[in-house]
Amino acid sequence: MPAHSSHLLHPLDVGCFGPLKKAYGRQIEDKMRRGNTHITKEDFFPAFRDAFTQALTIKNIQGGFRGAELVPLSAESVLSKLDVKLHTPTPPGSLPTTPPAWTSQTPNNPTEASSQSELIKRRISRHQNSSPTSIIEAVEHLSKGARGFMHQIALLRSEVQILREENNLLSRRRRAKKTRLRQGGSLTLAEAEDIQSQREATTQIEEETRRSSGRRVRTETGQRRCGACGNTGHNARTCQFTEEMSEE
């Protein structure tokens, strides 16, 4: 099958994929009108299933085969739609090393916009009493690309503004929660449970710290010393130093 010809030769492309795309688009537009701006897997599969059921019908499938001239078969009609050009393959060693010349089209990035601008300048410099149609078309392409960039920038700015407003709202809610706590205000059940859990965890840590510290103090202060010699491990009644002194 020749390249870029599936829309003419493939039955599904001819009769089914177009309606499927439109049906799925309607499903997504309906979700967006309801305020859903993010499509998850759970949203995609039901929407695609409904679109698939609407698009891949017996009527559309049969129409695809008729549109592709397969049923009834009409090879001449199919070949008449194709722009087949025979050419000799270029040997590998003679492939051009320079990029192809830029043709007038709508630019999609800064590099293509510069190429389109240079093309317009060259055509203006060569223009001498000839029709300005090609120059006008080139300018239209450049203008169309610029408008597309402006629309994208406007959408990005809108998204950034929405994100900033959401972040500011979250910050205000957090500050309001802290203010209510300081002023003795009321909290929701979830907020109160979170605060209580944090307090219990803090109390438990402090209690364990006090217990370990108390055991360490009692261990250090519980060692008694002998009143006669000052050493640990015995008292004055069993002190060997006292016995030696009495014997002398």
XYZ file of C-alpha atoms in Angstrom:
248
model
C 0.000 0.000 0.000
C 1.493 3.379 -0.962
C 2.463 5.773 1.787
C -0.179 8.225 3.031
C -2.987 6.347 1.299
C -4.693 4.490 4.161
C -7.465 7.120 4.230
C -8.370 5.964 0.717
C -7.591 2.230 0.835
C -8.188 1.052 4.413
C -11.877 0.317 5.144
C -11.588 1.267 8.825
C -9.934 4.573 7.954
C -12.599 5.292 5.370
C -15.724 4.416 7.351
C -14.989 3.903 11.063
C -12.047 5.834 12.486
C -13.514 9.229 11.601
C -16.852 8.569 13.372
C -14.947 6.983 16.286
C -12.840 10.117 16.705
C -15.915 12.353 16.638
C -17.839 10.148 19.084
C -14.943 10.065 21.544
C -14.534 13.825 21.187
C -18.179 14.297 22.151
C -17.667 12.128 25.239
C -14.684 14.216 26.363
C -16.460 17.510 25.625
C -19.356 16.367 27.787
C -16.969 15.636 30.681
C -15.280 19.014 30.250
C -18.637 20.806 30.373
C -19.209 19.074 33.700
C -15.955 20.529 35.031
C -13.683 17.493 34.565
C -10.420 18.822 33.101
C -8.286 15.717 33.711
C -9.032 12.384 32.016
C -7.834 9.347 33.988
C -7.853 5.686 32.970
C -11.129 5.268 34.827
C -12.595 8.087 32.703
C -11.017 6.983 29.408
C -12.198 3.381 29.191
C -15.951 4.002 29.688
C -15.843 6.985 27.308
C -13.966 5.013 24.643
C -16.297 2.035 25.038
C -19.360 4.214 24.424
C -17.675 5.907 21.450
C -16.618 2.521 20.047
C -20.178 1.213 20.303
C -21.529 4.296 18.525
C -18.942 4.340 15.714
C -18.199 0.726 14.810
C -21.652 -0.226 13.616
C -22.533 -2.591 10.796
C -23.570 0.367 8.671
C -20.243 2.183 9.109
C -18.180 -0.960 8.531
C -20.043 -1.779 5.320
C -19.724 1.851 4.250
C -15.967 1.651 4.802
C -15.629 -1.287 2.433
C -17.779 0.487 -0.140
C -15.781 3.695 0.225
C -12.508 1.815 -0.214
C -13.931 0.326 -3.445
C -13.452 -3.219 -2.121
C -17.117 -4.259 -2.125
C -17.966 -4.115 -4.946
C -14.381 -4.296 -6.158
C -13.326 -1.425 -8.422
C -9.553 -1.381 -8.870
C -9.661 1.308 -11.554
C -11.510 3.694 -9.250
C -8.971 3.129 -6.479
C -5.987 3.675 -8.776
C -7.512 6.860 -10.115
C -7.501 8.323 -6.603
C -3.822 7.595 -6.026
C -1.087 9.955 -7.133
C 1.528 7.301 -7.845
C 4.854 8.584 -9.168
C 7.522 6.141 -10.255
C 11.104 7.155 -9.539
C 14.505 5.550 -9.495
C 15.907 5.023 -5.990
C 18.831 7.289 -5.170
C 22.098 5.401 -4.573
C 23.272 5.571 -0.937
C 26.492 7.384 -1.873
C 24.730 10.235 -3.649
C 22.358 11.254 -0.874
C 22.303 15.033 -0.353
C 24.076 16.248 2.747
C 22.345 19.632 2.896
C 18.820 19.941 4.300
C 16.021 20.502 1.779
C 15.060 24.069 0.948
C 12.325 25.567 3.079
C 8.936 25.817 1.403
C 6.215 28.217 2.436
C 4.167 26.681 5.244
C 2.891 27.433 8.730
C 5.837 27.374 11.181
C 5.524 25.287 14.337
C 8.682 26.324 16.206
C 11.142 29.261 16.333
C 13.480 27.678 13.752
C 10.690 27.232 11.223
C 9.462 30.767 11.931
C 12.931 32.105 11.079
C 12.978 30.045 7.861
C 9.570 31.381 6.881
C 10.718 34.942 7.576
C 13.848 34.489 5.427
C 11.720 33.061 2.622
C 9.492 36.143 2.686
C 12.518 38.444 2.584
C 13.965 36.614 -0.437
C 10.695 36.750 -2.323
C 10.286 40.450 -1.593
C 13.831 41.164 -2.809
C 13.164 39.249 -6.073
C 9.740 40.776 -6.612
C 9.789 43.002 -9.708
C 6.477 43.735 -11.415
C 5.312 40.166 -10.756
C 2.267 38.872 -8.956
C 2.538 39.259 -5.176
C 0.408 36.162 -4.590
C 3.291 33.988 -3.373
C 4.462 36.705 -0.979
C 0.959 37.156 0.406
C 0.619 33.405 0.928
C 3.966 33.266 2.733
C 2.923 36.142 4.994
C -0.365 34.382 5.717
C 1.505 31.244 6.767
C 3.728 33.269 9.084
C 0.709 35.085 10.510
C -1.108 31.809 11.098
C 1.877 30.393 12.976
C 2.154 33.551 15.086
C -1.543 33.365 15.969
C -1.097 29.745 17.014
C 1.777 30.703 19.305
C -0.291 33.514 20.795
C -3.186 31.145 21.507
C -0.821 28.696 23.209
C 0.670 31.476 25.326
C -2.817 32.643 26.323
C -3.781 29.108 27.374
C -0.567 28.689 29.359
C -1.118 32.015 31.103
C -4.654 30.978 32.000
C -3.423 27.658 33.411
C -0.706 29.417 35.426
C -3.272 31.860 36.818
C -5.567 29.001 37.842
C -2.699 27.182 39.574
C -1.675 30.351 41.396
C -5.224 30.914 42.627
C -5.439 27.317 43.865
C -2.102 27.640 45.687
C -3.210 30.918 47.274
C -6.469 29.295 48.371
C -4.602 26.399 50.001
C -2.250 28.820 51.748
C -5.184 30.862 53.090
C -6.875 27.709 54.376
C -3.723 26.637 56.219
C -3.281 30.089 57.744
C -6.962 30.184 58.753
C -6.629 26.800 60.468
C -3.664 28.005 62.516
C -5.493 31.245 63.367
C -8.548 29.345 64.608
C -6.332 27.236 66.833
C -4.655 30.281 68.348
C -7.987 32.052 68.892
C -9.797 29.002 70.239
C -12.029 28.618 67.197
C -13.871 25.500 66.026
C -12.356 22.792 63.834
C -13.738 20.031 61.687
C -13.686 16.455 62.945
C -10.836 15.481 60.613
C -8.749 18.481 61.672
C -9.370 17.743 65.353
C -8.382 14.091 64.905
C -5.138 15.094 63.202
C -4.267 17.530 65.985
C -5.127 14.976 68.679
C -2.952 12.348 66.988
C -0.038 14.763 66.861
C -0.480 15.655 70.534
C -0.648 11.996 71.589
C 2.520 11.229 69.656
C 4.303 14.197 71.265
C 3.112 13.184 74.742
C 4.289 9.608 74.229
C 7.738 10.763 73.145
C 8.043 13.089 76.155
C 6.909 10.329 78.540
C 9.428 7.854 77.159
C 12.145 10.489 77.456
C 11.271 11.138 81.123
C 11.220 7.431 81.926
C 14.610 6.795 80.385
C 16.017 9.865 82.155
C 14.529 8.770 85.525
C 16.017 5.302 85.233
C 19.395 6.792 84.476
C 19.238 9.157 87.498
C 18.127 6.411 89.867
C 20.918 4.171 88.609
C 23.482 6.862 89.213
C 22.174 7.941 92.672
C 21.398 4.424 93.928
C 25.052 3.417 94.482
C 25.853 3.849 98.196
C 29.350 4.461 99.571
C 31.066 3.245 102.699
C 31.074 5.761 105.556
C 34.557 4.734 106.652
C 36.611 4.515 103.474
C 34.276 6.177 100.938
C 34.333 3.266 98.469
C 31.301 1.570 96.952
C 30.245 -2.039 97.282
C 30.125 -2.289 101.116
C 29.245 -0.311 104.238
C 31.082 0.728 107.394
C 30.062 -2.436 109.251
C 31.729 -4.743 106.703
C 34.572 -2.415 105.757
C 37.960 -4.131 105.718
C 39.675 -0.793 106.258
C 37.933 -0.464 109.652
C 38.935 -3.987 110.632
C 42.586 -3.318 109.787
C 42.564 -0.127 111.855
C 41.074 -1.927 114.860
C 43.671 -4.703 114.670
C 46.472 -2.182 114.726
